[in-house]
CSV table of C-alpha atoms in Angstrom, one decimal:
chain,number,residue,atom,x,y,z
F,6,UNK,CA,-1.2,-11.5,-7.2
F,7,UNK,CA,1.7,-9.1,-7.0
F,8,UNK,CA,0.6,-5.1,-6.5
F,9,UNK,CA,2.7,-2.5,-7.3
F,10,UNK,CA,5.4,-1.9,-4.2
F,11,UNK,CA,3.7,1.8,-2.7
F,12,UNK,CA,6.1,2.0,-0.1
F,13,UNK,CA,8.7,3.9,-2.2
F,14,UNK,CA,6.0,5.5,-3.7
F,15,UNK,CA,4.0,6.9,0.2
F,16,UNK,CA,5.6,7.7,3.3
F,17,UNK,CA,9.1,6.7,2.7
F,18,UNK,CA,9.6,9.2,-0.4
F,19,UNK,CA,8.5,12.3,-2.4
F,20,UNK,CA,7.0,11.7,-6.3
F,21,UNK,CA,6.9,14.9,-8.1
F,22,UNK,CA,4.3,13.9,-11.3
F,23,UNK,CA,5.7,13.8,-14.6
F,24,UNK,CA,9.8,13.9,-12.9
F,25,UNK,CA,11.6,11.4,-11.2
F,26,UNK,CA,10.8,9.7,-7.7
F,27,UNK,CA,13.5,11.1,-5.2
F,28,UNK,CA,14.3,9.7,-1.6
F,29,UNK,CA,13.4,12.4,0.7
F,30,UNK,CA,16.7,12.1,2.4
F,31,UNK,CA,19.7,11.3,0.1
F,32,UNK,CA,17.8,12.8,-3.0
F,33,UNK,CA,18.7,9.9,-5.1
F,34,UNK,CA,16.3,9.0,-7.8
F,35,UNK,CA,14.7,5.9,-7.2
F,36,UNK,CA,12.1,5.3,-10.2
F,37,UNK,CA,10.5,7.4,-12.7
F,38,UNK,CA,7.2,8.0,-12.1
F,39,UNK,CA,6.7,6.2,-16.3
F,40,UNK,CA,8.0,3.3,-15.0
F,41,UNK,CA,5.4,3.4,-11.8
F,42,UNK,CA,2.7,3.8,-13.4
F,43,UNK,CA,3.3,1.6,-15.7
F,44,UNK,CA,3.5,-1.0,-13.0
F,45,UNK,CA,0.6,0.5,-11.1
F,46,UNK,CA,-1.5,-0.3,-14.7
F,47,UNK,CA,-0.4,-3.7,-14.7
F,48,UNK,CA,-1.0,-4.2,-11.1
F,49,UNK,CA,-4.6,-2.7,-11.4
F,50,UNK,CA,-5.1,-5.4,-14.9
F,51,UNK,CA,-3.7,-8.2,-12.9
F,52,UNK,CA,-6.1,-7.3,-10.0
F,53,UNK,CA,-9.3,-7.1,-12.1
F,54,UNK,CA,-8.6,-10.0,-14.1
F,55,UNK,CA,-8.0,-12.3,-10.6
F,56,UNK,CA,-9.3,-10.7,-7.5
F,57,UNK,CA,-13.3,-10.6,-7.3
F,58,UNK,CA,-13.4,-7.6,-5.1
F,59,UNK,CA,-11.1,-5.8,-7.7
F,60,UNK,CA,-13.5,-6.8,-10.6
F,61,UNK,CA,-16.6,-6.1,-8.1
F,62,UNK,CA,-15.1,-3.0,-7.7
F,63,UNK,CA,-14.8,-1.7,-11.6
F,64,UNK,CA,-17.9,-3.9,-12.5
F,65,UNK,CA,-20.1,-2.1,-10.2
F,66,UNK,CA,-18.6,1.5,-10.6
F,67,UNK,CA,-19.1,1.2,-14.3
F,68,UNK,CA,-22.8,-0.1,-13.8
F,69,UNK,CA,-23.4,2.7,-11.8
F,70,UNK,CA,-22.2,5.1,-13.6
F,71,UNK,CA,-23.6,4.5,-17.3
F,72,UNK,CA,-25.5,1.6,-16.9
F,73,UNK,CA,-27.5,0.8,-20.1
F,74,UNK,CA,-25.8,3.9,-21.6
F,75,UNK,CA,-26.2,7.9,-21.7
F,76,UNK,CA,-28.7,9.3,-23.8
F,77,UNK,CA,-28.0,12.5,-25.9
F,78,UNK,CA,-30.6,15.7,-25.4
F,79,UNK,CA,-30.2,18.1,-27.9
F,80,UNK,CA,-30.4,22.0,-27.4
F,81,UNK,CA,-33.7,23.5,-27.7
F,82,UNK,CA,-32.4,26.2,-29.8
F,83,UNK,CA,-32.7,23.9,-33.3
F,84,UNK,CA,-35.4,23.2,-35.1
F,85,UNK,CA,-37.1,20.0,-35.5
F,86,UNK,CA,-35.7,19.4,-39.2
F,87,UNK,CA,-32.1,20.6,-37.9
F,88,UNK,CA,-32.8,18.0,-34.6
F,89,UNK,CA,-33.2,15.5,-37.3
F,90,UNK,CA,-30.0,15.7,-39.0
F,91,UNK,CA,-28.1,16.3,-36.5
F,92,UNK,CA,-29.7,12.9,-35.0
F,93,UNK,CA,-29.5,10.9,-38.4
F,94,UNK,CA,-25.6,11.7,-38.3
F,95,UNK,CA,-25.2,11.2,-34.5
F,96,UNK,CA,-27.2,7.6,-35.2
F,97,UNK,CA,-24.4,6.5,-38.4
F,98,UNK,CA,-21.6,7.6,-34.9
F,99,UNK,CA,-23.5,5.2,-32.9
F,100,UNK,CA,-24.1,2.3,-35.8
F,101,UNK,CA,-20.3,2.3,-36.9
F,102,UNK,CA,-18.7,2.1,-33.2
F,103,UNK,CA,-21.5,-0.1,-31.2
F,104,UNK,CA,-21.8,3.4,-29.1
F,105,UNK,CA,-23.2,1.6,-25.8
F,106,UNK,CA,-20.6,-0.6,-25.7
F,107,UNK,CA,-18.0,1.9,-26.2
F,108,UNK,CA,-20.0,3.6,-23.3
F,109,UNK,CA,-18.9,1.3,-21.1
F,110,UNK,CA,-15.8,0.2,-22.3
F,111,UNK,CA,-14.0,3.7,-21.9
F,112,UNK,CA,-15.9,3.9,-18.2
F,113,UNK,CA,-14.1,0.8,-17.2
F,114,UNK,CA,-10.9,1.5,-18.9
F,115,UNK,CA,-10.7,4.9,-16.9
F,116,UNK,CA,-11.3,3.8,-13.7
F,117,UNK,CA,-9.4,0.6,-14.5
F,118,UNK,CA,-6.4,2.2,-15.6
F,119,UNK,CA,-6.8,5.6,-14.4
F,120,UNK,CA,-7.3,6.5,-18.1
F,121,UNK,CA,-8.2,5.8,-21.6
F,122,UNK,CA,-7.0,7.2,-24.7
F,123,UNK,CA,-9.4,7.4,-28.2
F,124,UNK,CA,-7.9,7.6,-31.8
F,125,UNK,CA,-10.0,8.9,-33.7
F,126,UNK,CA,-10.0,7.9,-37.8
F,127,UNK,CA,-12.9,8.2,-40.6
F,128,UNK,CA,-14.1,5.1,-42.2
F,129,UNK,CA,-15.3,4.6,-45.4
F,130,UNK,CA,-18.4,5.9,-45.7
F,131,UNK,CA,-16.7,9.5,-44.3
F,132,UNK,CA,-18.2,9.0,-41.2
F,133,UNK,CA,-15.8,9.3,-37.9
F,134,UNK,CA,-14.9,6.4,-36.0
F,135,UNK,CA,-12.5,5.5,-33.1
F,136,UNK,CA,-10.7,2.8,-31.4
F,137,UNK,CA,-8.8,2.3,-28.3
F,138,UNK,CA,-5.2,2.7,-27.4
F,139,UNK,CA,-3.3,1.2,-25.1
F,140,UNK,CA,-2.0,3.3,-22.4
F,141,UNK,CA,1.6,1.9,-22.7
F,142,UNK,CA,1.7,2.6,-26.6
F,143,UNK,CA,1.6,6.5,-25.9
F,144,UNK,CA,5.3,7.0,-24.7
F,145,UNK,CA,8.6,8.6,-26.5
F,146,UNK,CA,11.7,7.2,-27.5
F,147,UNK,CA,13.0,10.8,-27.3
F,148,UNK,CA,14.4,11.5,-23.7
F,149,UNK,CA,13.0,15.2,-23.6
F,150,UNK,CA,9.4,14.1,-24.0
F,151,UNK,CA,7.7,12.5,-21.0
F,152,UNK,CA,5.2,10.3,-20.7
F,153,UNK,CA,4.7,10.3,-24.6
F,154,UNK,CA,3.0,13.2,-24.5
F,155,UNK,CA,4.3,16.7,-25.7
F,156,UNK,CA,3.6,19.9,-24.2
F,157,UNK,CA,4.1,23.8,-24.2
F,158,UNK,CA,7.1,24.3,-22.2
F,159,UNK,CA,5.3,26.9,-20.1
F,160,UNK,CA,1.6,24.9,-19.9
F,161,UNK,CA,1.2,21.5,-19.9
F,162,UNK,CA,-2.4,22.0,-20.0
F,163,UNK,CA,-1.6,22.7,-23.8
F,164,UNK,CA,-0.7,18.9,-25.8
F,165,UNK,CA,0.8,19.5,-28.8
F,166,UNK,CA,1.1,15.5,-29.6
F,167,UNK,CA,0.8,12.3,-28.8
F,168,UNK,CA,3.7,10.0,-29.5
F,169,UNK,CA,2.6,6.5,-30.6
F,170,UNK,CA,5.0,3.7,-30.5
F,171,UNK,CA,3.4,0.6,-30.9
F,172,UNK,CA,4.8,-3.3,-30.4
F,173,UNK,CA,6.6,-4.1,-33.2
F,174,UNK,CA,4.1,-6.5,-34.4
F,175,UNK,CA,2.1,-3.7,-35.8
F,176,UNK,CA,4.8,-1.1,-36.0
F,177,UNK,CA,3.7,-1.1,-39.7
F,178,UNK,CA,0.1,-0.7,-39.1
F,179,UNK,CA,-0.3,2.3,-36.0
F,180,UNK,CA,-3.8,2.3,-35.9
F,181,UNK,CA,-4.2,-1.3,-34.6
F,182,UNK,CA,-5.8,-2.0,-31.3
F,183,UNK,CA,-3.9,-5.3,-30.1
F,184,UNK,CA,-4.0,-6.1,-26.7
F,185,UNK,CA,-1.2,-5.6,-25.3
F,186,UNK,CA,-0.7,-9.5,-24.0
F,187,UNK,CA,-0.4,-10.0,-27.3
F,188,UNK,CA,1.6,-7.3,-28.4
F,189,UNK,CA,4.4,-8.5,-26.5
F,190,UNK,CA,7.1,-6.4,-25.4
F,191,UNK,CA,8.7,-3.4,-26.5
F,192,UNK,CA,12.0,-3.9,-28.8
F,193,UNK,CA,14.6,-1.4,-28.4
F,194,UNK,CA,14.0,1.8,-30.2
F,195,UNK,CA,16.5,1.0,-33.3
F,196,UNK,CA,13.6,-0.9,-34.2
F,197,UNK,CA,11.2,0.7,-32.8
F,198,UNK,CA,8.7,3.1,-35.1
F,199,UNK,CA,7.2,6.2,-33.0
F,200,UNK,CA,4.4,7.6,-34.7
F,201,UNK,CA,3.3,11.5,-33.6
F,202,UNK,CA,-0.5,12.3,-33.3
F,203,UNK,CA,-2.0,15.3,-33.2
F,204,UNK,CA,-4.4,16.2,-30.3
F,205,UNK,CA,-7.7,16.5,-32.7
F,206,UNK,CA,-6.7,13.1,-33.8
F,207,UNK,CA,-6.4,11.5,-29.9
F,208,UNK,CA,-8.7,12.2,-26.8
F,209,UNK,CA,-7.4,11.1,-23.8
F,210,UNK,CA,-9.2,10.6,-20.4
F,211,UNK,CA,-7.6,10.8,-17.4
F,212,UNK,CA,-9.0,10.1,-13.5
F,213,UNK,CA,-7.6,10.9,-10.3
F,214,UNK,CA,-5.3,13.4,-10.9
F,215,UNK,CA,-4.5,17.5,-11.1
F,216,UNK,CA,-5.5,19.5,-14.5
F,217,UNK,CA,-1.6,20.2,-15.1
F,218,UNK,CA,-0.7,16.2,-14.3
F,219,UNK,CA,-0.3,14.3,-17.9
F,220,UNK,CA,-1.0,10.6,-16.5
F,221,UNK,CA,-3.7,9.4,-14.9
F,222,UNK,CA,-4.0,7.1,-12.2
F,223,UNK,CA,-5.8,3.5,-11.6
F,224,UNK,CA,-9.0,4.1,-9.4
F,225,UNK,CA,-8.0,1.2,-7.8
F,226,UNK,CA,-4.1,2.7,-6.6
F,227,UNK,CA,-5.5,3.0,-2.9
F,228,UNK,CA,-6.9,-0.2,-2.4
F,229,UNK,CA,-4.4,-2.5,-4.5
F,230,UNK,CA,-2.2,-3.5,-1.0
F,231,UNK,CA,-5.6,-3.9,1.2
F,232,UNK,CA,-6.9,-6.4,-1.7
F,233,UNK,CA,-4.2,-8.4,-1.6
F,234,UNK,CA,-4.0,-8.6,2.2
F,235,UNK,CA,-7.9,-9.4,1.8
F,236,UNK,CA,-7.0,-12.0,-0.7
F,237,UNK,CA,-4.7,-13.7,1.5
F,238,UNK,CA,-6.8,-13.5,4.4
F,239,UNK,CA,-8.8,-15.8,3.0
F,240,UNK,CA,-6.1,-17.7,1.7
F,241,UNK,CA,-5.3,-18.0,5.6
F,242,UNK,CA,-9.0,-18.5,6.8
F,243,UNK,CA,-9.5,-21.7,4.3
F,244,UNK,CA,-6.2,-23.2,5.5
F,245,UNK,CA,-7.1,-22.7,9.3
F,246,UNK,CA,-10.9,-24.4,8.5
F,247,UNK,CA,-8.9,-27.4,6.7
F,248,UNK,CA,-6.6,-27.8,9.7
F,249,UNK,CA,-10.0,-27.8,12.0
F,250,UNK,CA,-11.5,-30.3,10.1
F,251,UNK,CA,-8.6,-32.5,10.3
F,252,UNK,CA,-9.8,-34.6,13.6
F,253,UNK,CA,-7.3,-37.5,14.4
F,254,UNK,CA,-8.2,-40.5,16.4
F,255,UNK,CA,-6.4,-41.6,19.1
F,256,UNK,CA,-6.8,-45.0,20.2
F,257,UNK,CA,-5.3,-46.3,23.7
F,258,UNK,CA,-4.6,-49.5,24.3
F,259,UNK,CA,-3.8,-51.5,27.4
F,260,UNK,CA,-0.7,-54.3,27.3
F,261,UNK,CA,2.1,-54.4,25.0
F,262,UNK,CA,3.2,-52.8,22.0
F,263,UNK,CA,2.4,-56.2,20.1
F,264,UNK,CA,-1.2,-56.3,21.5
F,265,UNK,CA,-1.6,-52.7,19.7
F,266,UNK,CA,0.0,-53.3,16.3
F,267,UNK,CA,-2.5,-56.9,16.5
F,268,UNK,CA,-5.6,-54.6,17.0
F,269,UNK,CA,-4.7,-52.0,14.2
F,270,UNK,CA,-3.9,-54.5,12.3
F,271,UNK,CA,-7.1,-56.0,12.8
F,272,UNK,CA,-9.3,-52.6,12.3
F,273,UNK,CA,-7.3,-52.5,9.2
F,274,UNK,CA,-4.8,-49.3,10.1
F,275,UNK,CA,-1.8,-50.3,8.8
F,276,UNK,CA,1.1,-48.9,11.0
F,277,UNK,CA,3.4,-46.6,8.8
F,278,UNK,CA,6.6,-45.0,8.9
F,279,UNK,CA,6.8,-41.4,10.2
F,280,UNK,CA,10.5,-41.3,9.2
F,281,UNK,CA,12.3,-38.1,11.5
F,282,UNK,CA,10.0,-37.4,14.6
F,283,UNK,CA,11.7,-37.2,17.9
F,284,UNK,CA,10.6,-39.5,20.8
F,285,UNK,CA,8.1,-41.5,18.7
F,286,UNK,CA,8.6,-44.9,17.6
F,287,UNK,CA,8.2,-44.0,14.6
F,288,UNK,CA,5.2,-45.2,13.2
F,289,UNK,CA,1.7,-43.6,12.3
F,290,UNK,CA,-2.0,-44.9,11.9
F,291,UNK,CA,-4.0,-44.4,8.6
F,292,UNK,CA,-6.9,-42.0,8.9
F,293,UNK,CA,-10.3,-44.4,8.9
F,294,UNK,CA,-12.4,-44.4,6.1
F,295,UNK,CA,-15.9,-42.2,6.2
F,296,UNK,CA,-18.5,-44.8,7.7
F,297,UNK,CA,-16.0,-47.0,9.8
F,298,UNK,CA,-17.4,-48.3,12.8
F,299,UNK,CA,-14.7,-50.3,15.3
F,300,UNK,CA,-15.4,-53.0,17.8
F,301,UNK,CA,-13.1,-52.6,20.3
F,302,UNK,CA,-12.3,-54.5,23.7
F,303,UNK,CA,-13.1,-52.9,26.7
F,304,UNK,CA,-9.5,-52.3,28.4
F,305,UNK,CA,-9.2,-50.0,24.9
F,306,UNK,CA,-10.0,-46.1,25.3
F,307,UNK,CA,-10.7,-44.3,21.7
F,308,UNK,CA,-10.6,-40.2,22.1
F,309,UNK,CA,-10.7,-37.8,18.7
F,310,UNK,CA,-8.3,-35.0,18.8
F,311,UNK,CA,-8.9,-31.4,17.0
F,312,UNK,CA,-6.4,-29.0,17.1
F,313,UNK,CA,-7.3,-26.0,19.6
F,314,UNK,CA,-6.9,-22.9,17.0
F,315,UNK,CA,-8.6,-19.9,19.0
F,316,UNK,CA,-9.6,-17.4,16.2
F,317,UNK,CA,-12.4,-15.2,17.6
F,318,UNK,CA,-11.3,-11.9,16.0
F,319,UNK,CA,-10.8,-12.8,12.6
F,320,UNK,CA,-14.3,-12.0,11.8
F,321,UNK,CA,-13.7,-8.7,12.7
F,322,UNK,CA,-10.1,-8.7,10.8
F,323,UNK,CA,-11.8,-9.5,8.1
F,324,UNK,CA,-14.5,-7.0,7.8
F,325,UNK,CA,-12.0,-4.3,8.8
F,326,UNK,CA,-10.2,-4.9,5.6
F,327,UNK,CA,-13.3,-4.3,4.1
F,328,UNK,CA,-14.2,-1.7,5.5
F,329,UNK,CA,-10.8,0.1,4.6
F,330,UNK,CA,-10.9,-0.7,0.7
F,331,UNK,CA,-15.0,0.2,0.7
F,332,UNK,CA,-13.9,3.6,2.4
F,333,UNK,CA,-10.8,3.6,-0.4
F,334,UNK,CA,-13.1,3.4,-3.8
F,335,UNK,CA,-16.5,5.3,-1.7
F,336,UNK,CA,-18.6,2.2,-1.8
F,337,UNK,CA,-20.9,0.8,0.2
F,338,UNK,CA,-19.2,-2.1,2.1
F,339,UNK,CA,-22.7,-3.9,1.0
F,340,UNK,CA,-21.9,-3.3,-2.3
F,341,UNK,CA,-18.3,-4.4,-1.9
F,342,UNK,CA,-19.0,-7.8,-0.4
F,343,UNK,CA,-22.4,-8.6,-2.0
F,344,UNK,CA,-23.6,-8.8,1.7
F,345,UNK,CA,-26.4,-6.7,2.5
F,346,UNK,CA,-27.8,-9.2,5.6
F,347,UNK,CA,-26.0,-7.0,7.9
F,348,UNK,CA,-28.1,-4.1,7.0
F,349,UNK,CA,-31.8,-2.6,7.4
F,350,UNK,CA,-32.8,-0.6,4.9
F,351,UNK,CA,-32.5,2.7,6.8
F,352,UNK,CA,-29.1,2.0,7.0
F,353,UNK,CA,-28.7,0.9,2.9
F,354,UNK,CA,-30.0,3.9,2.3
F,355,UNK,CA,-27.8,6.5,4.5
F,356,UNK,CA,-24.7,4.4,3.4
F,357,UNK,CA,-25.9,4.7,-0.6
F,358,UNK,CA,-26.1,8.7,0.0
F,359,UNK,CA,-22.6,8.5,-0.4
F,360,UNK,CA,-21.9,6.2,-3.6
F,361,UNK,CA,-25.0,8.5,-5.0
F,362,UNK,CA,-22.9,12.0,-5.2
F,363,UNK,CA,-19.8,10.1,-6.5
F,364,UNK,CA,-22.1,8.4,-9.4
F,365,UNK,CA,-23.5,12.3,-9.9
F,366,UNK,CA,-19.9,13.3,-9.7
F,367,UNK,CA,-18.8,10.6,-12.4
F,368,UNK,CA,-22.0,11.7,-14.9
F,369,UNK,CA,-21.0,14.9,-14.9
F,370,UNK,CA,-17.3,14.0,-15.7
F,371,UNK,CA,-18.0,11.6,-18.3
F,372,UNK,CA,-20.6,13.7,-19.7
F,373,UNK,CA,-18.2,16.3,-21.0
F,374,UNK,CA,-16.3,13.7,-22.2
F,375,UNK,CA,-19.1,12.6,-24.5
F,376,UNK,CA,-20.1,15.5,-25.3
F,377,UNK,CA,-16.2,16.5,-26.5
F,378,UNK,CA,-17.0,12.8,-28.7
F,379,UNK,CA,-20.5,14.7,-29.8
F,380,UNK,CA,-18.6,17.6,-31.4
F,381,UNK,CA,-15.9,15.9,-33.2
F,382,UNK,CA,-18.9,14.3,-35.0
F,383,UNK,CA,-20.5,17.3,-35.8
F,384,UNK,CA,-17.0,18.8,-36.7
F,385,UNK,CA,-17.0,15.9,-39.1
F,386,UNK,CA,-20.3,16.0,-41.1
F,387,UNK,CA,-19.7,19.8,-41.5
F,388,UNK,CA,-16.4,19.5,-43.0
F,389,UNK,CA,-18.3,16.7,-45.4
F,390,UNK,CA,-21.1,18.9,-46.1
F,391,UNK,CA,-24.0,17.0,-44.7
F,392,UNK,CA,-24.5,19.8,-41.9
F,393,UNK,CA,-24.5,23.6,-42.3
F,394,UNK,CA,-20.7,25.0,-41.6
F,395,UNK,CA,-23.1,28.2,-39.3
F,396,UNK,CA,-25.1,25.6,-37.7
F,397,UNK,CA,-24.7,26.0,-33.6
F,398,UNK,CA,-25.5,22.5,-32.0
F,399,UNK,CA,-24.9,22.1,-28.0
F,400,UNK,CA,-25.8,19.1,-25.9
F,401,UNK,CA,-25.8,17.3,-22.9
F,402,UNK,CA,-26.0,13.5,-22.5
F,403,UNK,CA,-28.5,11.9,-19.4
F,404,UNK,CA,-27.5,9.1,-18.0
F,405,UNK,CA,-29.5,6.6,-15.9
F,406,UNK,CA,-30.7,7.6,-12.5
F,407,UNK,CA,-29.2,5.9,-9.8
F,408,UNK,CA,-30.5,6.2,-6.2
F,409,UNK,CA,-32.6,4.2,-4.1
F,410,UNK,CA,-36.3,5.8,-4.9
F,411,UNK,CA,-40.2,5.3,-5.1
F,412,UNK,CA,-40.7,5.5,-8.7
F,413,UNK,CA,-44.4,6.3,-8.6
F,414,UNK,CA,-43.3,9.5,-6.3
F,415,UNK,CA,-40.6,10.0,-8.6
F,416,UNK,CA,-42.8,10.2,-11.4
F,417,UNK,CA,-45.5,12.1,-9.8
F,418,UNK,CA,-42.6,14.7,-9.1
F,419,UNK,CA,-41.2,14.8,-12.7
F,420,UNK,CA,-45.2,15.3,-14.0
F,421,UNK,CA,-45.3,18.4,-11.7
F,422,UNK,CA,-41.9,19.8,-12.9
F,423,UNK,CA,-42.9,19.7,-17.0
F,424,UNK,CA,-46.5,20.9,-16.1
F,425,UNK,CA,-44.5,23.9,-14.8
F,426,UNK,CA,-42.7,23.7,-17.6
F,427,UNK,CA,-39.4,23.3,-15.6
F,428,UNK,CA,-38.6,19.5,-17.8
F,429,UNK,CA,-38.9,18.7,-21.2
F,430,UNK,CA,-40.3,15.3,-22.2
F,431,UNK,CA,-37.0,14.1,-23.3
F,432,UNK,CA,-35.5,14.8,-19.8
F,433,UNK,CA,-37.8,12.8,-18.0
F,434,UNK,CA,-37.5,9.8,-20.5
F,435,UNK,CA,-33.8,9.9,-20.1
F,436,UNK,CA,-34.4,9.9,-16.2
F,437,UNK,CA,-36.0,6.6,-16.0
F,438,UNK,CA,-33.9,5.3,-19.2
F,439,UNK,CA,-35.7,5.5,-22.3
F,440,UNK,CA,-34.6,6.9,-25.2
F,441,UNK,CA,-37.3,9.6,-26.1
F,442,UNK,CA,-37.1,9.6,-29.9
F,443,UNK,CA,-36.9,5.8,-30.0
F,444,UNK,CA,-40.5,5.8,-28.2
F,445,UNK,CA,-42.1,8.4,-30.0
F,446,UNK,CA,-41.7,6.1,-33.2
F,447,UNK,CA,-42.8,3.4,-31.3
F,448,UNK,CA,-46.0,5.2,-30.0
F,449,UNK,CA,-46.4,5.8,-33.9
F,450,UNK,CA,-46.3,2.4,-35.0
F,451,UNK,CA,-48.8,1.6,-32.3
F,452,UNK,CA,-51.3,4.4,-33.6
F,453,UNK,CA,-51.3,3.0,-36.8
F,454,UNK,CA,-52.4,-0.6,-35.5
């Protein structure tokens, strides 16, 4: 699996985001920070797609982090007939784009490839829809516009467009959503269409970077050399186990060189030539076959050789290299290898404290990002009529609890809280993963039985 090279990028040299790398020293541009992060995303694709700690990695983050999917609570401030519509047109949003799926699509793609990019288009019932873009689609074949994305000069907080320039093979047809090992590469931009989108048509989400940074960056950037040293470890590790289990048998036997070729001959190991080995004569025994049993004289000696390969540490190697990418994406180094034998359950529980605040930290993230999703589809049913243009909708999406708890106490604590009045009943549904509305028609249906 080749990683992107960091050493140009760390240590040895200076990136400033959105410029040109420089070396420190001479000044001499090295590689534009494009062309990095381009690498960086193919890097962090290659490494999900092959290495099972890089795929363990974005699997679990994205299971943690929406899990069956987040749940939308509407303000209190509507009324139940105004909760309705606004639900009947958020439920047509969720039919037309399979919205748990997309849930967790965009959540890998961010923390896969540090970001993810949403055009959004109306289908043909008028109601709004959107499909991915590739993250190497959104660049400029004009020179003065970085990283395909167009900025106030002064802010670049402020997008004023996104330039699109798709593969060729659907240069005619921008909206597609090929893959992009499919697309092939980019021609050269005589050929090449570029296709400008304005920002309420595109929303792009970014990880790991600074407000006033256009890119993001793979979730995956700090760990990408470690998982490949981890990779070949084992590589290693299987190599020195076949060369353990490869015992030869030596077999000594008294008198002359013919006496020995008669007996190997006779226990059926042919003598072979070992063609370009110093001070032997040149000839080599065939292994014996599983189940052999010899009868030899007793002037001959039989002795099985394995070779002495001392390799006490590498168990600790090995778990420091987990260790290092566990503390690099702030998981659990159970979690990470699959491997909780090492640990008691007090000790599950202080290491998950950790993993806990960055899945809170993720929700909260995400959840404006949904909710930015939840006003361009109220935006749209206004501007077709089916909602009031003075109608003042807010909300806030729930996603799926995730810590290591005693339901029954959690439970007991959340029927406290709305006796106090302090929870609604949608609240505590979306807590323990139910969607509220969804069970209120069930309980219906079962009244009526």
């Amino acid at each position: 699996m080749e990683v992107a090279d960091l050493s140009t990028q760390e240590g040895s040299g200076w990136n400033a985001h959105g410029g040109r790398q420089a070396d420190i020293d001479t000044g001499i541009a090295l590689e534009s920070d494009e062309a990095y992060l381009s690498r960086l995303r193919e890097s962090a694709n290659r490494a999900y797609r092959r290495n099972p700690h890089a795929h363990g990695i974005v699997e679990n983050l994205t299971n943690f982090i929406v899990g069956k999917g987040a749940e939308l609570v509407l303000s209190a401030t509507l009324s139940d007939a105004e909760q309705a519509q606004v639900r009947e047109e958020w439920g047509r949003f969720k039919r037309a784009n399979k919205w748990r799926r997309a849930q967790q699509e965009i959540v890998r793609r961010a923390i896969r490839d540090g970001e993810c990019f949403l055009r959004f288009t109306i289908d043909r019932g008028d109601c709004l829809s959107f499909h991915f873009l590739e993250p190497d689609w959104i660049t400029s074949l004009s020179p003065d516009i970085s990283h395909g994305i167009e900025t106030d000069p002064n802010d670049v907080g402020q997008v004023k467009s996104y330039r699109l320039v798709p593969p060729l093979s659907c240069s005619n047809n921008a909206s597609a959503n090929l893959p992009l090992a499919q697309a092939g590469s980019f021609p050269n931009a005589s050929t090449q269409r570029e296709v400008v989108l304005s920002p309420k048509e595109v929303q792009h989400i970014r990880l790991n970077v600074d407000s006033n940074v256009k890119r993001g960056r793979s979730y995956l950037e700090p760990v990408l050399r470690d998982l490949e040293d981890l990779a070949q470890f084992r590589r290693y590790r299987t190599t020195l186990n076949k060369a353990r289990t490869a015992v030869v048998m030596v077999r000594k036997v008294a008198g002359a060189g013919s006496q020995g070729r008669r007996l190997s001959a006779q226990a059926g190991m042919e003598p072979q030539r070992a063609p370009g080995i110093p001070g032997t004569t040149g000839r080599s025994l065939k292994p014996p076959k599983a189940g052999t049993v010899y009868t030899i004289d007793k002037e001959s000696e039989v002795e099985f050789k394995s070779p002495n390969l001392g390799a006490s540490e590498a168990a600790h190697d090995g778990r420091m290299l987990t260790l290092a990418i566990a503390a690099g994406v702030g998981l659990p180094e159970f979690v990470l290898s699959a491997d909780a034998s090492n640990n008691n359950f007090a000790s599950v529980k202080q290491a998950t404290l950790t993993l806990i605040k960055l899945t809170e930290d993720m929700h909260a993230f995400f959840g404006e990002e949904f909710c930015e999703i939840f006003d361009r589809v109220i935006a749209q049913a206004k501007l077709q009529g089916r909602l009031r243009q003075d109608l003042d909708v807010s909300c806030d999406f729930e996603f799926p609890a995730f810590d290591i708890r005693d339901l029954s106490q959690d439970a007991h604590t959340f029927a406290i809280l709305r006796a106090e009045g302090v929870v609604s009943k949608a609240s505590m549904a979306a807590r323990f993963g139910y969607d509220y509305e969804e069970e209120i028609k069930k309980m219906k249906r079962e009244e009526t039985l």
